[in-house]
GROMACS .gro file of C-alpha atoms in nm:
model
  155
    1UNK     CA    1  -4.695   3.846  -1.675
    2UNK     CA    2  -4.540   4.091  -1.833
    3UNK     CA    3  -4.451   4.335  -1.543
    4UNK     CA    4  -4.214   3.998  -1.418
    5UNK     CA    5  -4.096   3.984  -1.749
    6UNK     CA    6  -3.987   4.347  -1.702
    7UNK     CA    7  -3.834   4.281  -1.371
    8UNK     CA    8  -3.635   3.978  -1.582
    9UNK     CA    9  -3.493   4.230  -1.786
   10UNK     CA   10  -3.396   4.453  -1.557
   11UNK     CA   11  -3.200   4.162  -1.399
   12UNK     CA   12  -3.032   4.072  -1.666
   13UNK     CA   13  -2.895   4.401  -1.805
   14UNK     CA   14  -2.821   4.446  -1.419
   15UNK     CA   15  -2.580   4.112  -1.435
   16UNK     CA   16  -2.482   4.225  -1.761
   17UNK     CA   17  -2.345   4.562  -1.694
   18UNK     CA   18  -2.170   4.423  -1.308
   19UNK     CA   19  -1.992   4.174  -1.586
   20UNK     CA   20  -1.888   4.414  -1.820
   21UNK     CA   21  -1.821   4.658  -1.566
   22UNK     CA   22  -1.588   4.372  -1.385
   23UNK     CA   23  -1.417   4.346  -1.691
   24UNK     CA   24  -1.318   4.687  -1.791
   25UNK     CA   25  -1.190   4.719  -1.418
   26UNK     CA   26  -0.943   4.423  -1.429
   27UNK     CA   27  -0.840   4.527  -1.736
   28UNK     CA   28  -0.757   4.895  -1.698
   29UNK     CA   29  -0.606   4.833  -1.361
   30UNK     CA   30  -0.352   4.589  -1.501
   31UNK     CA   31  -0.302   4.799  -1.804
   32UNK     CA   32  -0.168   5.112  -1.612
   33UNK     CA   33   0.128   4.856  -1.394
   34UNK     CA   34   0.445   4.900  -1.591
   35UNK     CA   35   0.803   4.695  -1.544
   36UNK     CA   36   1.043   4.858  -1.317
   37UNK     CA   37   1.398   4.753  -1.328
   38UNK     CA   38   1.680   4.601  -1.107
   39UNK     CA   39   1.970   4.710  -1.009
   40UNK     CA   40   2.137   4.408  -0.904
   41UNK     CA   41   2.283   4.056  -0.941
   42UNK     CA   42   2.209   3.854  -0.645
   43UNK     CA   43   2.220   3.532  -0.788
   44UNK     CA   44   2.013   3.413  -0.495
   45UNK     CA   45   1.701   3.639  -0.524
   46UNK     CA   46   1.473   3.578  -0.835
   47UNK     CA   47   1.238   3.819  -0.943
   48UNK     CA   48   0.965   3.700  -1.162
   49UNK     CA   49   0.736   4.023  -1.154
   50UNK     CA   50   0.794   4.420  -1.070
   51UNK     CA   51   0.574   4.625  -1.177
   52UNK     CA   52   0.423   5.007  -1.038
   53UNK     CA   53   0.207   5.230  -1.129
   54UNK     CA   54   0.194   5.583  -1.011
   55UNK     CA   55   0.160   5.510  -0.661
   56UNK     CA   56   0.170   5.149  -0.600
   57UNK     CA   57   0.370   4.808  -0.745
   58UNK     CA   58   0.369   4.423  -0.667
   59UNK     CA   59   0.654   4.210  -0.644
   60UNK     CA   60   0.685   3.855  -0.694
   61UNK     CA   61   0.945   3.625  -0.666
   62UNK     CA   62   1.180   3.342  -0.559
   63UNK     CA   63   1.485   3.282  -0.276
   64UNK     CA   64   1.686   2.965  -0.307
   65UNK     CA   65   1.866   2.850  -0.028
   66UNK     CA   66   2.232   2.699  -0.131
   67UNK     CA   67   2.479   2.475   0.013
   68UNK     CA   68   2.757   2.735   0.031
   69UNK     CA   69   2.569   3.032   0.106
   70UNK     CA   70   2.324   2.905   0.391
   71UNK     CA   71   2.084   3.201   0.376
   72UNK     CA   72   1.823   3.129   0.677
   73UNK     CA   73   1.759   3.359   0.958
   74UNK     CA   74   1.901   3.627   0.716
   75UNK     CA   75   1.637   3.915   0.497
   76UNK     CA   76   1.596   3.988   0.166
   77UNK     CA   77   1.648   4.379   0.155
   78UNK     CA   78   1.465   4.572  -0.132
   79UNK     CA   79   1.543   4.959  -0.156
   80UNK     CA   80   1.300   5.152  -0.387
   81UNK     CA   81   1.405   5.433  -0.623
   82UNK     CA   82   1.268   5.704  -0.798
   83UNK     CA   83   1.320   5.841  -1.166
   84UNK     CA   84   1.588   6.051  -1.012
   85UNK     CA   85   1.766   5.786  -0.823
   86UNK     CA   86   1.599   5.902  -0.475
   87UNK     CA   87   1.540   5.569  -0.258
   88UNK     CA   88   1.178   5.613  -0.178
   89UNK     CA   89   1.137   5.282   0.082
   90UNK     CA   90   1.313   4.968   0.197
   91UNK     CA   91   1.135   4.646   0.249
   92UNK     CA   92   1.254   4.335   0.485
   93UNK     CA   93   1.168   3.982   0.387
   94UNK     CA   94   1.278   3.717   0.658
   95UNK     CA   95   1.441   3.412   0.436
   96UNK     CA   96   1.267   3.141   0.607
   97UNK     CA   97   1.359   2.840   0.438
   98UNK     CA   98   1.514   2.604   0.653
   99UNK     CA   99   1.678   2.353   0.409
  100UNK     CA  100   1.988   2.404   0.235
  101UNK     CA  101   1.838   2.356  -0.120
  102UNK     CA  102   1.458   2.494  -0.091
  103UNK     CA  103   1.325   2.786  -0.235
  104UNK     CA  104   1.071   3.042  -0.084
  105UNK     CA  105   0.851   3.221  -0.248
  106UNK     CA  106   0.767   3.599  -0.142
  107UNK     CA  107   0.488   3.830  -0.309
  108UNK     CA  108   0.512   4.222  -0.183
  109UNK     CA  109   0.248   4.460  -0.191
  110UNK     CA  110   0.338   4.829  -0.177
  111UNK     CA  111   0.243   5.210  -0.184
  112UNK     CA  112   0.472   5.452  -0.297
  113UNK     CA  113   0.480   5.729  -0.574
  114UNK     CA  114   0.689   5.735  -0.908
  115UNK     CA  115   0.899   5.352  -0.834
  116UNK     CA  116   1.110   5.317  -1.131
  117UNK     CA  117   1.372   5.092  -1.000
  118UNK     CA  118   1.509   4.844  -0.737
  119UNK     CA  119   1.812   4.680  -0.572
  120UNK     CA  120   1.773   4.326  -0.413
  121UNK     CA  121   2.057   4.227  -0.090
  122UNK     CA  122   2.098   4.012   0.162
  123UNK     CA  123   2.109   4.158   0.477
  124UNK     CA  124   2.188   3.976   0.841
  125UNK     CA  125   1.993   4.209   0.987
  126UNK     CA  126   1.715   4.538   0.972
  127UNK     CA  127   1.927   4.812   0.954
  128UNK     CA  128   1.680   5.055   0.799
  129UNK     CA  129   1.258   5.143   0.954
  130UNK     CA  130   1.106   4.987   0.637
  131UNK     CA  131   0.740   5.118   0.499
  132UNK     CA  132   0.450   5.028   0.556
  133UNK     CA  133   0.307   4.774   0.283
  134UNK     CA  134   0.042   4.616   0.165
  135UNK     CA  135  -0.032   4.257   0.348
  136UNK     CA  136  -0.161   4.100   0.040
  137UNK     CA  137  -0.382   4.178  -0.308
  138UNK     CA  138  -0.767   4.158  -0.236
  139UNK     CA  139  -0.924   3.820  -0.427
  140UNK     CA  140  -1.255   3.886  -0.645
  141UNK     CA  141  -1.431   3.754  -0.323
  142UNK     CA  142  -1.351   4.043  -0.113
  143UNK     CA  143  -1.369   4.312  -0.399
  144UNK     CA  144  -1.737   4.154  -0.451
  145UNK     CA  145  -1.807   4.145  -0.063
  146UNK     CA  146  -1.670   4.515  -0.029
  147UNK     CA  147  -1.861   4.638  -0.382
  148UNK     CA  148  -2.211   4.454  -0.278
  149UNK     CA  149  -2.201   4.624   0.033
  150UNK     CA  150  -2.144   5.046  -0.054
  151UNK     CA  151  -2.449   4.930  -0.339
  152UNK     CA  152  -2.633   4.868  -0.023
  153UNK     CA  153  -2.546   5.164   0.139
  154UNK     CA  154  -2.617   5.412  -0.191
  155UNK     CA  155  -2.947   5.245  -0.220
   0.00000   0.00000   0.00000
């Protein structure tokens, strides 16, 4: 009896410390994304997040479609820039909305070093090789898939 009370134990200061642990990781990871500025005034484009760290960023936002300005089949262009005003990547989004007054929503994914600002047009066309980004942020499932199995390799 006691040697399974042991092995409880042992269980729960092993769920205990993967909770903590999960905690601290979310945490510090969002702590270290800072705001990065536009350059712009497309009235069309709106941002609702930009942020980078040291060597990656997200950002989020909205396209509306208007009567005047019928934006589909046309991109969203975002140029990157460094703290010295170097443009350090360009990123196409298609505008896919096909009614005059919808809105699409985007979410971008990227690597590159030092991104302190960016500049949002509307392009008819890729003009520009654009980087390679990130397809999409990684949900708790897959961290937890991707964690529980290296733990199986190490042990």
């Amino acid at each position: 009896m006691d040697r399974l009370k042991t092995f409880l134990k042992y269980a729960i200061w092993i769920v205990l410390f993967f909770i903590l642990s999960e905690f601290l990781i979310n945490v510090s990871l969002n702590a270290t994304y800072k705001n990065i500025k536009r350059r712009d005034d497309t009235k069309q484009v709106q941002i609702i997040q930009a942020q980078a760290t040291l060597v990656n960023g997200r950002i989020k936002g909205t396209i509306t479609n208007s009567e005047e300005d019928y934006l589909t089949g046309k991109y969203v262009r975002i140029d990157f820039y460094s703290k010295r005003d170097n443009k350090v990547g360009t990123k196409y989004i298609p505008i896919e909305t096909t009614q005059a007054t919808k809105t699409q929503e985007f979410n971008t994914y990227f690597e590159l070093n030092e991104v302190t600002s960016y500049e949002v047009s509307i392009v008819e066309e890729k003009t520009v090789d654009e980087i390679k980004f990130i397809e999409k942020e990684w949900t708790k499932a897959q961290i937890f898939t991707v964690t529980l199995f290296t733990m199986m390799m190490i042990l």
